[in-house]
Coordinates of C-alpha atoms (C1' of nucleotides) in Angstrom, one line a residue:
Chain F
M11 CA 58.3 -63.7 126.8
P12 CA 55.0 -62.7 128.5
A13 CA 54.0 -65.2 131.1
D14 CA 50.4 -64.7 130.2
P15 CA 49.3 -63.8 126.7
D16 CA 46.0 -62.3 128.0
R17 CA 47.9 -59.7 129.8
A18 CA 49.9 -58.7 126.7
T19 CA 47.9 -55.5 126.2
G20 CA 46.7 -53.2 128.9
A21 CA 43.2 -53.9 128.1
L22 CA 41.0 -54.4 131.1
Y23 CA 39.0 -57.3 129.8
R24 CA 42.2 -59.2 129.1
T25 CA 43.3 -58.6 132.7
V26 CA 40.0 -60.0 133.9
A27 CA 40.2 -62.9 131.5
A28 CA 43.8 -63.7 132.7
D29 CA 42.7 -63.6 136.3
L30 CA 39.7 -65.8 135.8
R31 CA 41.7 -68.2 133.7
E32 CA 44.3 -68.5 136.4
A33 CA 41.6 -69.1 139.0
I34 CA 39.9 -71.8 136.8
T35 CA 43.2 -73.5 136.1
A36 CA 44.0 -73.5 139.8
G37 CA 40.7 -75.3 140.3
R38 CA 39.3 -72.5 142.4
Y39 CA 35.8 -72.9 141.0
G40 CA 36.1 -76.7 140.8
E41 CA 35.7 -79.1 138.0
A42 CA 32.2 -78.6 136.5
G43 CA 31.7 -75.8 139.1
R44 CA 29.8 -72.6 138.5
L45 CA 31.3 -69.3 137.9
P46 CA 29.9 -66.2 139.6
A47 CA 27.3 -64.2 137.7
E48 CA 28.5 -61.6 135.2
G49 CA 27.1 -58.9 137.4
A50 CA 29.0 -60.2 140.5
L51 CA 32.2 -60.4 138.5
A52 CA 31.7 -56.9 137.2
E53 CA 31.3 -55.6 140.7
R54 CA 34.3 -57.5 142.0
Y55 CA 36.6 -56.2 139.3
G56 CA 35.1 -52.8 139.3
V57 CA 34.2 -52.9 135.6
S58 CA 31.1 -52.9 133.6
R59 CA 29.2 -56.0 132.7
G60 CA 30.1 -55.5 129.1
T61 CA 33.8 -55.8 129.9
V62 CA 33.2 -58.9 131.9
R63 CA 31.4 -60.4 128.9
Q64 CA 34.3 -59.6 126.7
A65 CA 36.6 -61.4 129.1
L66 CA 34.3 -64.4 129.3
A67 CA 34.1 -64.6 125.5
L68 CA 37.8 -65.3 125.5
L69 CA 37.4 -68.1 127.9
R70 CA 34.4 -69.4 126.0
A71 CA 36.4 -69.5 122.8
D72 CA 39.1 -71.5 124.5
G73 CA 36.6 -74.0 125.8
L74 CA 37.2 -73.2 129.5
V75 CA 33.7 -72.4 130.3
T76 CA 30.2 -72.9 128.8
S77 CA 27.6 -70.4 128.5
R78 CA 23.9 -70.8 128.3
R79 CA 21.1 -68.4 128.7
G80 CA 19.3 -68.6 132.0
T81 CA 22.0 -70.3 134.1
R82 CA 25.4 -69.6 135.4
R83 CA 28.5 -70.4 133.4
V84 CA 29.9 -73.9 134.0
V85 CA 33.6 -74.7 134.1
L86 CA 34.4 -77.1 131.3
G87 CA 38.0 -77.9 131.7
T88 CA 41.2 -76.8 133.2
A89 CA 42.5 -76.2 129.7
R90 CA 46.1 -76.1 128.5
V91 CA 45.9 -72.9 126.6
Q92 CA 48.7 -72.0 124.2
S93 CA 49.4 -68.7 122.5
F94 CA 49.3 -68.0 118.8
S95 CA 53.1 -67.8 118.7
E96 CA 53.5 -71.2 120.2
L97 CA 51.5 -72.6 117.3
L98 CA 53.3 -70.6 114.7
S99 CA 56.8 -71.0 116.0
F100 CA 58.4 -74.4 116.5
T101 CA 60.9 -72.7 118.7
H102 CA 58.3 -71.1 121.0
W103 CA 56.4 -74.3 121.2
A104 CA 59.4 -76.4 122.1
R105 CA 60.5 -74.0 124.8
S106 CA 57.1 -73.9 126.3
M107 CA 57.3 -77.6 126.8
G108 CA 60.7 -77.4 128.3
E109 CA 62.4 -79.0 125.4
E110 CA 65.5 -77.7 123.6
P111 CA 64.6 -76.7 120.1
G112 CA 67.2 -77.0 117.3
G113 CA 67.3 -76.2 113.6
R114 CA 69.7 -76.8 110.9
L115 CA 69.4 -75.1 107.6
E116 CA 69.8 -77.7 104.8
S117 CA 69.4 -75.3 101.9
L118 CA 68.3 -71.8 101.0
V119 CA 67.6 -71.0 97.3
R120 CA 66.3 -68.1 95.5
R121 CA 64.2 -68.8 92.4
P122 CA 61.1 -67.6 90.6
A123 CA 57.9 -68.5 92.2
D124 CA 55.7 -71.1 90.5
A125 CA 52.1 -70.6 89.8
T126 CA 50.7 -71.9 93.2
E127 CA 53.3 -69.9 95.1
C128 CA 52.3 -66.7 93.3
E129 CA 48.7 -67.4 94.2
L130 CA 49.3 -68.2 97.8
L131 CA 51.8 -65.4 98.5
R132 CA 49.9 -63.0 96.3
L133 CA 52.9 -62.2 94.1
E134 CA 53.2 -61.2 90.5
P135 CA 54.1 -64.2 88.2
G136 CA 57.9 -64.6 88.0
T137 CA 58.7 -62.8 91.3
E138 CA 61.7 -64.3 93.0
V139 CA 61.0 -66.1 96.3
Y140 CA 63.3 -67.6 99.0
V141 CA 62.9 -71.2 99.7
T142 CA 64.3 -72.8 102.9
L143 CA 64.6 -76.4 103.9
R144 CA 65.2 -77.0 107.6
L145 CA 65.5 -79.9 109.8
R146 CA 64.1 -79.3 113.2
T147 CA 65.1 -81.1 116.3
L148 CA 63.8 -81.5 119.9
S149 CA 66.7 -82.1 122.3
G150 CA 68.9 -83.3 119.5
T151 CA 66.6 -85.8 117.8
P152 CA 65.1 -84.9 114.5
V153 CA 61.3 -84.6 114.5
M154 CA 60.3 -82.4 111.6
V155 CA 61.3 -81.2 108.1
E156 CA 60.2 -77.7 107.3
R157 CA 60.0 -76.3 103.8
T158 CA 59.1 -72.6 103.7
V159 CA 58.6 -70.2 100.9
Y160 CA 59.1 -66.5 101.7
P161 CA 58.2 -63.5 99.6
P162 CA 61.2 -61.2 98.7
R163 CA 60.6 -58.7 101.5
V164 CA 60.8 -61.4 104.1
G165 CA 63.2 -63.7 102.4
E166 CA 65.9 -61.1 102.2
I167 CA 66.0 -61.0 106.0
V168 CA 65.9 -64.8 106.4
A169 CA 68.8 -65.1 104.0
E170 CA 70.9 -62.9 106.3
L171 CA 70.4 -65.2 109.3
P172 CA 73.1 -67.6 110.4
A173 CA 72.6 -71.2 109.2
D174 CA 72.3 -72.5 112.7
A175 CA 69.7 -69.9 113.8
V176 CA 67.2 -71.7 116.0
S177 CA 64.3 -69.3 115.5
H178 CA 63.4 -67.5 112.3
T179 CA 60.2 -65.9 113.5
E180 CA 61.9 -64.0 116.4
P181 CA 64.4 -62.1 114.3
L182 CA 61.7 -61.5 111.7
R183 CA 59.5 -59.9 114.4
E184 CA 62.4 -57.6 115.3
H185 CA 62.6 -56.5 111.7
G186 CA 59.0 -55.5 111.8
I187 CA 57.6 -58.5 110.0
L188 CA 54.4 -59.3 112.0
F189 CA 52.5 -62.6 112.1
T190 CA 48.9 -62.2 113.0
D191 CA 46.8 -64.7 111.0
A192 CA 47.4 -68.2 109.9
D193 CA 45.6 -70.9 108.0
H194 CA 46.6 -74.5 108.8
T195 CA 45.8 -77.7 107.0
I196 CA 46.7 -81.0 108.6
D197 CA 46.9 -84.4 106.8
V198 CA 49.0 -87.5 106.3
V199 CA 51.6 -87.8 103.6
A200 CA 54.3 -90.4 102.7
A201 CA 57.9 -89.5 103.2
N202 CA 59.9 -88.8 100.0
T203 CA 63.5 -89.6 99.6
E204 CA 64.7 -86.3 101.1
D205 CA 62.3 -86.6 104.1
A206 CA 63.6 -90.1 104.7
R207 CA 67.2 -89.1 104.6
L208 CA 66.7 -86.1 107.0
L209 CA 64.4 -87.7 109.5
G210 CA 66.0 -91.1 109.4
C211 CA 62.9 -93.0 108.4
R212 CA 62.1 -95.1 105.4
R213 CA 60.9 -93.7 102.2
G214 CA 57.1 -93.9 102.0
S215 CA 56.6 -94.1 105.8
P216 CA 53.8 -91.8 107.0
L217 CA 54.4 -88.3 108.2
L218 CA 52.0 -85.8 109.7
R219 CA 51.9 -82.8 107.5
E220 CA 51.0 -79.3 108.4
K221 CA 50.6 -76.8 105.6
R222 CA 50.5 -73.2 106.8
R223 CA 50.0 -69.8 105.3
T224 CA 50.6 -66.8 107.4
T225 CA 49.7 -63.2 106.9
D226 CA 50.5 -59.9 108.6
P227 CA 48.0 -57.4 109.9
T228 CA 47.5 -55.9 106.4
G229 CA 46.6 -59.2 105.0
T230 CA 49.8 -59.6 103.1
P231 CA 51.1 -63.2 103.0
V232 CA 54.5 -63.4 104.7
E233 CA 55.1 -67.2 104.7
W234 CA 54.0 -70.4 103.1
S235 CA 55.2 -73.5 104.8
Q236 CA 55.0 -77.3 104.7
D237 CA 56.1 -79.0 107.9
R238 CA 56.4 -82.8 108.1
Y239 CA 56.5 -84.4 111.5
L240 CA 57.5 -87.9 112.4
P241 CA 54.5 -89.8 113.8
G242 CA 54.4 -89.8 117.5
T243 CA 56.1 -86.6 118.0
V244 CA 53.2 -84.2 117.9
A245 CA 49.5 -84.0 117.8
F246 CA 47.3 -81.1 117.0
S247 CA 44.5 -80.2 119.3
I248 CA 41.5 -78.0 118.8
H249 CA 38.5 -76.8 120.7
N250 CA 35.4 -75.7 118.9
S251 CA 31.9 -75.0 119.9
L252 CA 28.5 -74.0 118.6
A253 CA 29.2 -70.5 119.8
S254 CA 32.4 -70.0 117.8
S255 CA 34.2 -72.4 115.6
A256 CA 37.6 -72.0 114.1
L257 CA 38.1 -75.4 112.6
S258 CA 36.9 -77.0 109.5
R259 CA 37.3 -80.4 107.9
H260 CA 37.4 -80.8 104.2
A261 CA 38.2 -83.2 101.4
R262 CA 41.7 -83.4 100.3
D263 CA 42.1 -81.9 96.9
G264 CA 45.6 -82.9 95.9
D265 CA 48.2 -80.5 97.0
Chain H
M30 CA 19.4 -77.9 106.9
P31 CA 19.9 -74.2 107.1
A32 CA 21.8 -72.8 104.2
D33 CA 23.7 -70.5 106.4
P34 CA 24.6 -71.3 110.0
D35 CA 24.9 -67.6 110.9
R36 CA 21.2 -67.2 110.3
A37 CA 20.4 -70.0 112.7
T38 CA 19.1 -67.7 115.4
G39 CA 17.2 -64.6 115.0
A40 CA 20.0 -62.5 116.3
L41 CA 20.6 -59.3 114.4
Y42 CA 24.4 -59.6 114.5
R43 CA 24.3 -63.0 113.0
T44 CA 22.2 -61.7 110.1
V45 CA 24.6 -58.9 109.5
A46 CA 27.5 -61.4 109.7
A47 CA 25.8 -63.7 107.2
D48 CA 25.2 -60.9 104.8
L49 CA 28.8 -59.7 105.0
R50 CA 30.1 -63.2 104.7
E51 CA 28.1 -63.8 101.6
A52 CA 29.2 -60.5 100.1
I53 CA 32.9 -61.3 100.8
T54 CA 32.6 -64.8 99.5
A55 CA 31.0 -63.4 96.4
G56 CA 34.0 -61.2 96.0
R57 CA 32.0 -58.0 96.3
Y58 CA 34.8 -56.3 98.3
G59 CA 37.5 -57.8 96.2
E60 CA 40.5 -59.8 97.3
A61 CA 42.5 -57.8 99.8
G62 CA 39.9 -55.1 99.5
R63 CA 38.6 -52.8 102.2
L64 CA 35.4 -53.2 104.1
P65 CA 33.3 -50.2 104.8
A66 CA 33.8 -48.6 108.2
E67 CA 31.9 -49.9 111.2
G68 CA 29.9 -46.8 111.4
A69 CA 28.9 -47.0 107.7
L70 CA 27.8 -50.6 108.1
A71 CA 25.8 -49.7 111.2
E72 CA 23.9 -47.1 109.3
R73 CA 23.4 -49.4 106.3
Y74 CA 21.9 -52.2 108.4
G75 CA 20.1 -49.9 110.7
V76 CA 21.8 -51.3 113.8
S77 CA 24.2 -49.9 116.4
R78 CA 27.9 -50.0 115.9
G79 CA 28.2 -52.5 118.8
T80 CA 26.1 -54.9 116.9
V81 CA 28.2 -54.5 113.8
R82 CA 31.3 -55.1 115.9
Q83 CA 29.7 -58.4 117.2
A84 CA 29.2 -59.5 113.6
L85 CA 32.7 -58.5 112.5
A86 CA 34.1 -60.5 115.4
L87 CA 32.6 -63.6 113.9
L88 CA 34.2 -63.0 110.6
R89 CA 37.4 -62.1 112.3
A90 CA 37.5 -65.4 114.1
D91 CA 37.0 -67.2 110.9
G92 CA 39.8 -65.4 109.3
L93 CA 37.8 -63.7 106.7
V94 CA 38.9 -60.2 107.6
T95 CA 41.7 -58.6 109.6
S96 CA 41.2 -55.8 112.0
R97 CA 43.7 -53.2 113.0
R98 CA 43.2 -50.0 114.9
G99 CA 43.4 -47.0 112.8
T100 CA 42.6 -48.4 109.4
R101 CA 39.7 -50.2 107.7
R102 CA 39.3 -53.9 107.8
V103 CA 40.9 -55.8 105.1
V104 CA 39.4 -58.9 103.4
L105 CA 41.8 -61.8 104.0
G106 CA 40.3 -64.6 102.1
T107 CA 37.1 -65.9 100.6
A108 CA 37.0 -68.7 103.2
R109 CA 35.3 -72.0 103.1
V110 CA 33.5 -71.8 106.4
Q111 CA 32.0 -74.8 107.9
S112 CA 29.6 -75.1 110.8
F113 CA 30.1 -76.8 114.1
S114 CA 27.8 -79.6 113.1
E115 CA 29.7 -80.3 109.9
L116 CA 32.8 -80.8 112.0
L117 CA 31.1 -83.0 114.5
S118 CA 28.9 -85.1 112.2
F119 CA 30.4 -87.2 109.5
T120 CA 27.0 -87.2 107.9
H121 CA 26.6 -83.4 107.8
W122 CA 30.1 -83.0 106.5
A123 CA 29.6 -85.5 103.7
R124 CA 26.3 -84.0 102.6
S125 CA 27.8 -80.5 102.6
M126 CA 30.3 -81.7 100.1
G127 CA 27.6 -83.3 97.9
E128 CA 28.8 -86.8 98.8
E129 CA 26.6 -89.6 99.9
P130 CA 27.4 -90.6 103.5
G131 CA 27.0 -94.2 104.6
G132 CA 27.4 -96.0 107.9
R133 CA 27.4 -99.7 108.9
L134 CA 27.3 -100.6 112.5
E135 CA 29.9 -103.4 113.0
S136 CA 29.3 -103.9 116.7
L137 CA 27.5 -102.4 119.7
V138 CA 28.4 -103.6 123.1
R139 CA 27.5 -102.7 126.7
R140 CA 30.2 -103.0 129.2
P141 CA 31.7 -101.4 132.3
A142 CA 33.7 -98.3 131.6
D143 CA 37.5 -98.5 132.1
A144 CA 39.4 -96.0 134.1
T145 CA 40.2 -93.5 131.3
E146 CA 36.6 -93.7 130.0
C147 CA 35.3 -92.8 133.4
E148 CA 37.6 -89.9 133.6
L149 CA 36.8 -88.6 130.2
L150 CA 33.0 -89.1 130.4
R151 CA 33.0 -88.1 134.0
L152 CA 31.3 -91.3 135.2
E153 CA 31.4 -93.2 138.4
P154 CA 33.8 -96.2 138.2
G155 CA 32.1 -99.3 136.9
T156 CA 29.3 -97.4 135.2
E157 CA 28.1 -99.2 132.1
V158 CA 28.9 -97.5 128.8
Y159 CA 27.8 -98.3 125.2
V160 CA 30.6 -98.8 122.7
T161 CA 30.0 -98.7 119.0
L162 CA 32.2 -99.6 116.1
R163 CA 31.1 -98.2 112.8
L164 CA 32.5 -98.2 109.3
R165 CA 31.7 -94.9 107.5
T166 CA 31.6 -94.6 103.7
L167 CA 31.5 -91.8 101.2
S168 CA 29.5 -92.8 98.1
G169 CA 30.0 -96.4 98.9
T170 CA 33.8 -96.5 99.5
P171 CA 35.0 -96.9 103.1
V172 CA 37.0 -94.0 104.4
M173 CA 36.8 -94.1 108.2
V174 CA 36.4 -96.3 111.2
E175 CA 34.6 -94.8 114.1
R176 CA 34.8 -96.1 117.7
T177 CA 32.6 -94.2 120.0
V178 CA 31.9 -94.6 123.7
Y179 CA 28.6 -93.2 125.0
P180 CA 27.5 -92.7 128.6
P181 CA 24.3 -94.6 129.6
R182 CA 21.9 -91.8 129.0
V183 CA 23.1 -91.4 125.4
G184 CA 23.9 -95.0 124.7
E185 CA 20.4 -96.2 125.5
I186 CA 19.2 -94.0 122.6
V187 CA 21.9 -95.1 120.2
A188 CA 21.2 -98.8 121.0
E189 CA 17.6 -98.3 119.7
L190 CA 18.7 -97.0 116.4
P191 CA 18.6 -99.3 113.3
A192 CA 22.0 -100.8 112.4
D193 CA 22.0 -99.0 109.1
A194 CA 21.3 -95.6 110.4
V195 CA 23.4 -93.1 108.5
S196 CA 23.4 -90.4 111.2
H197 CA 23.6 -90.9 114.9
T198 CA 23.8 -87.2 115.9
E199 CA 20.6 -86.3 114.2
P200 CA 18.3 -88.7 116.1
L201 CA 20.2 -87.8 119.3
R202 CA 19.4 -84.2 118.8
E203 CA 15.8 -85.1 118.4
H204 CA 16.0 -86.9 121.7
G205 CA 17.2 -83.7 123.4
I206 CA 20.9 -84.7 123.5
L207 CA 22.7 -81.5 122.5
F208 CA 26.3 -81.1 121.3
T209 CA 27.8 -77.7 121.9
D210 CA 31.5 -78.1 122.7
A211 CA 34.2 -80.5 121.4
D212 CA 37.8 -81.0 122.0
H213 CA 39.7 -82.6 119.1
T214 CA 43.1 -84.1 118.9
I215 CA 44.7 -85.1 115.6
D216 CA 47.6 -87.4 115.0
V217 CA 48.8 -90.4 113.0
V218 CA 48.4 -94.0 114.0
A219 CA 49.1 -97.3 112.4
A220 CA 46.1 -99.5 111.4
N221 CA 45.4 -102.5 113.6
T222 CA 44.1 -105.7 112.3
E223 CA 40.5 -104.6 112.7
D224 CA 41.1 -101.3 111.0
A225 CA 42.8 -103.0 108.1
R226 CA 40.0 -105.5 107.6
L227 CA 37.3 -102.8 107.6
L228 CA 39.1 -100.2 105.6
G229 CA 40.7 -102.6 103.2
C230 CA 44.2 -101.5 103.9
R231 CA 47.3 -103.3 105.2
R232 CA 47.9 -103.7 108.9
G233 CA 50.3 -101.1 110.1
S234 CA 49.5 -98.6 107.3
P235 CA 49.1 -95.1 108.5
L236 CA 45.7 -93.6 109.3
L237 CA 44.8 -90.0 110.3
R238 CA 43.3 -90.2 113.8
E239 CA 40.9 -87.8 115.3
K240 CA 40.1 -88.2 119.0
R241 CA 37.1 -86.2 120.1
R242 CA 35.3 -85.5 123.3
T243 CA 32.0 -83.8 123.1
T244 CA 30.0 -82.1 125.8
D245 CA 26.5 -80.6 126.1
P246 CA 25.6 -77.1 127.3
T247 CA 25.8 -78.1 130.9
G248 CA 29.3 -79.4 130.4
T249 CA 28.4 -83.0 130.7
P250 CA 30.3 -85.3 128.3
V251 CA 28.0 -87.0 125.8
E252 CA 30.5 -88.7 123.6
W253 CA 34.1 -89.9 123.4
S254 CA 35.2 -91.0 120.0
Q255 CA 38.2 -92.1 118.0
D256 CA 37.9 -91.8 114.2
R257 CA 40.5 -93.2 111.9
Y258 CA 40.6 -92.0 108.3
L259 CA 42.3 -93.5 105.3
P260 CA 45.0 -91.1 104.2
G261 CA 44.0 -88.9 101.3
T262 CA 40.3 -88.8 102.2
V263 CA 40.3 -85.9 104.6
A264 CA 42.4 -83.0 105.9
F265 CA 41.7 -80.8 108.8
S266 CA 42.0 -77.1 108.4
I267 CA 42.1 -74.4 111.0
H268 CA 42.3 -70.7 111.1
N269 CA 43.9 -68.9 114.1
S270 CA 45.1 -65.5 114.8
L271 CA 46.7 -63.3 117.4
A272 CA 43.3 -61.9 118.1
S273 CA 41.7 -65.3 119.0
S274 CA 43.2 -68.7 118.9
A275 CA 41.5 -71.9 119.3
L276 CA 44.2 -74.3 118.3
S277 CA 47.1 -75.8 120.2
R278 CA 49.8 -78.1 119.4
H279 CA 51.2 -80.4 122.0
A280 CA 53.4 -83.4 122.5
R281 CA 51.9 -86.8 122.2
D282 CA 51.5 -88.4 125.5
G283 CA 50.5 -91.9 124.6
D284 CA 46.8 -92.5 124.4
Chain T
dC23 C1' 3.3 -86.0 148.8
dG24 C1' 3.7 -84.6 144.1
dC25 C1' 2.8 -81.4 140.5
dC26 C1' 2.4 -77.0 138.5
dG27 C1' 3.0 -72.1 138.2
dA28 C1' 5.0 -67.9 139.5
dA29 C1' 9.0 -65.4 140.7
dA30 C1' 13.8 -64.6 141.0
dG31 C1' 18.2 -65.1 139.0
dT32 C1' 21.1 -65.2 134.9
dT33 C1' 22.8 -64.8 130.3
dG34 C1' 21.9 -63.1 125.3
dG35 C1' 21.3 -59.2 122.6
dC36 C1' 21.1 -54.4 121.5
dT37 C1' 21.5 -49.3 122.0
dG38 C1' 24.1 -44.9 122.3
dG39 C1' 27.7 -42.7 123.7
dC40 C1' 32.5 -41.5 124.9
dC41 C1' 37.5 -41.4 124.6
dA42 C1' 42.1 -43.4 123.3
dA43 C1' 45.2 -45.3 120.0
dC44 C1' 46.6 -45.7 115.6
dT45 C1' 46.9 -45.0 110.4
dT46 C1' 46.7 -42.3 106.5
dG47 C1' 46.9 -38.6 103.5
dG48 C1' 47.5 -34.0 102.6
dC49 C1' 49.3 -29.6 103.6
dC50 C1' 52.9 -26.5 104.9
dC51 C1' 57.4 -25.2 105.3
dG52 C1' 62.3 -25.5 104.7
Chain C
dC1 C1' 61.1 -31.3 95.9
dG2 C1' 61.3 -33.7 100.2
dG3 C1' 60.4 -34.1 105.0
dG4 C1' 57.8 -33.5 108.9
dC5 C1' 53.6 -32.2 111.2
dC6 C1' 48.7 -32.1 111.7
dA7 C1' 44.0 -33.3 111.1
dA8 C1' 40.6 -36.5 109.7
dG9 C1' 39.2 -41.2 109.6
dT10 C1' 38.9 -45.6 111.8
dT11 C1' 39.0 -49.3 115.1
dG12 C1' 39.8 -50.8 120.2
dG13 C1' 37.9 -50.4 124.5
dC14 C1' 34.8 -49.2 128.1
dC15 C1' 30.5 -47.8 130.3
dA16 C1' 25.4 -47.6 131.7
dG17 C1' 21.2 -49.2 130.8
dC18 C1' 17.3 -51.8 128.9
dC19 C1' 14.6 -55.8 127.6
dA20 C1' 14.0 -60.7 126.1
dA21 C1' 14.7 -65.6 126.7
dC22 C1' 15.7 -69.1 129.5
dT23 C1' 16.7 -71.9 133.9
dT24 C1' 16.1 -72.8 138.5
dT25 C1' 13.9 -72.6 142.8
dC26 C1' 10.3 -72.5 145.8
dG27 C1' 5.8 -72.2 147.5
dG28 C1' 1.0 -73.2 147.0
dC29 C1' -2.5 -76.2 145.6
dG30 C1' -4.7 -80.4 144.5

DNA sequence: CGCCGAAAGTTGGCTGGCCAACTTGGCCCG
DNA sequence: CGGGCCAAGTTGGCCAGCCAACTTTCGGCG
């Protein structure tokens, strides 16, 4: 597990970004302080100004610094930045918080995909999919119910995993299934009978629902999941800006 | 209201991005189709490859296209993209959906900021803040309760607005208060007595809560707001990717 | 002393070019 | 006919430079 996602590749601009991020988080430029000019940073790191700008674009997107023409960049916050995989994988996320993640497979069935599943996973009508139902725990206490639909190529691998496997995404990655893009939708839903039984809450009590569709680098969907969290266990947090926004709000249009 | 946020500035790369976005949304490259090579696009638009890459980076961040070294970009989805202001402003958002937004000011008080407000708005202890409570409606039906804390500079302007003003952000912009960055946190909360009365639901029934802190280009906080939505009226949707992530999930740490 | 304008400093935007890393498809050979 | 190798195509990354737009500062002038 790389300590710093920015340093994952050998790219220069990621190294610079990682260094600046570390400096900002350590408060070395102060809250609401000013960053050195791009040119100065370029000289310090021995790279071109373009490379520095690439690095700063990363920090900008994470909401660590502002950017305005005419004046130096201002430090916005000493942000908690989390990697893509921490968002995608319950296991990664839990571990990054120092909690002990757990997972119990309640059921795994193979059945023909319905219409919406075919649409979302981009499959031919009638293709068989693998559907898992898992109860996820943090340090032993149940916090989330996860219902995931996998296309055959992925499902075949999942089906081979032991029932008490904590992480599914890690073994999948080792089998060459890559997760690179995800669309998330967050809303509130009432617990059904099954949710209530697994999570130990009352039927109809509110749950925070995250719907997620994940694709690999070729754009092929690899996962379609509905996670339902007990209230008070998680919150989702987003930064967006005029410069680059990744979030949208929209009307609910019935599952 | 600009039809396309990408064309807001006269920047070339935004124009290119807007054109490509339009083409993708119109399905001109097909679902899961391939985009022309960067070089080809550069020639078509008469710009350098660097500019095309800037444009494609925008689409990449929105999850419209993938990008992988060695092969052409693949169209991921025909995404519903929303601008920063649609996320920030209930009014903009509602109008973009063709709904009629409404707002009724329930109360506006001026009082000393408490400790957390000072922290969040970066104010000296004891500074007076303006606190508004508004009921927001879509086509007449209540959907959201909005509690916003403004620092003096901003609150003074808000206090002058008529009680039935639909939008607050628009007049603020005209007074030179700019919104450029926002941090959002989304979770579930139970309706208190006031929420229940305003929204017409039962006390204790679940609401989708969005906490938001907005800053201007200098990094100065201009707004701190808690919005509570009736379930079923909104969902939040996010795209993130290995290439650039803007979302994080974290444990709830009690208001 | 205060206001205004000029100059310096800084970021946004764009160009053109170069090489490396990677994917794909086709060709050649066994 | 199949497998492996090679070349072409494509994106990632980096550089050096230029100008425009904007902010801030500072000095001169009223």
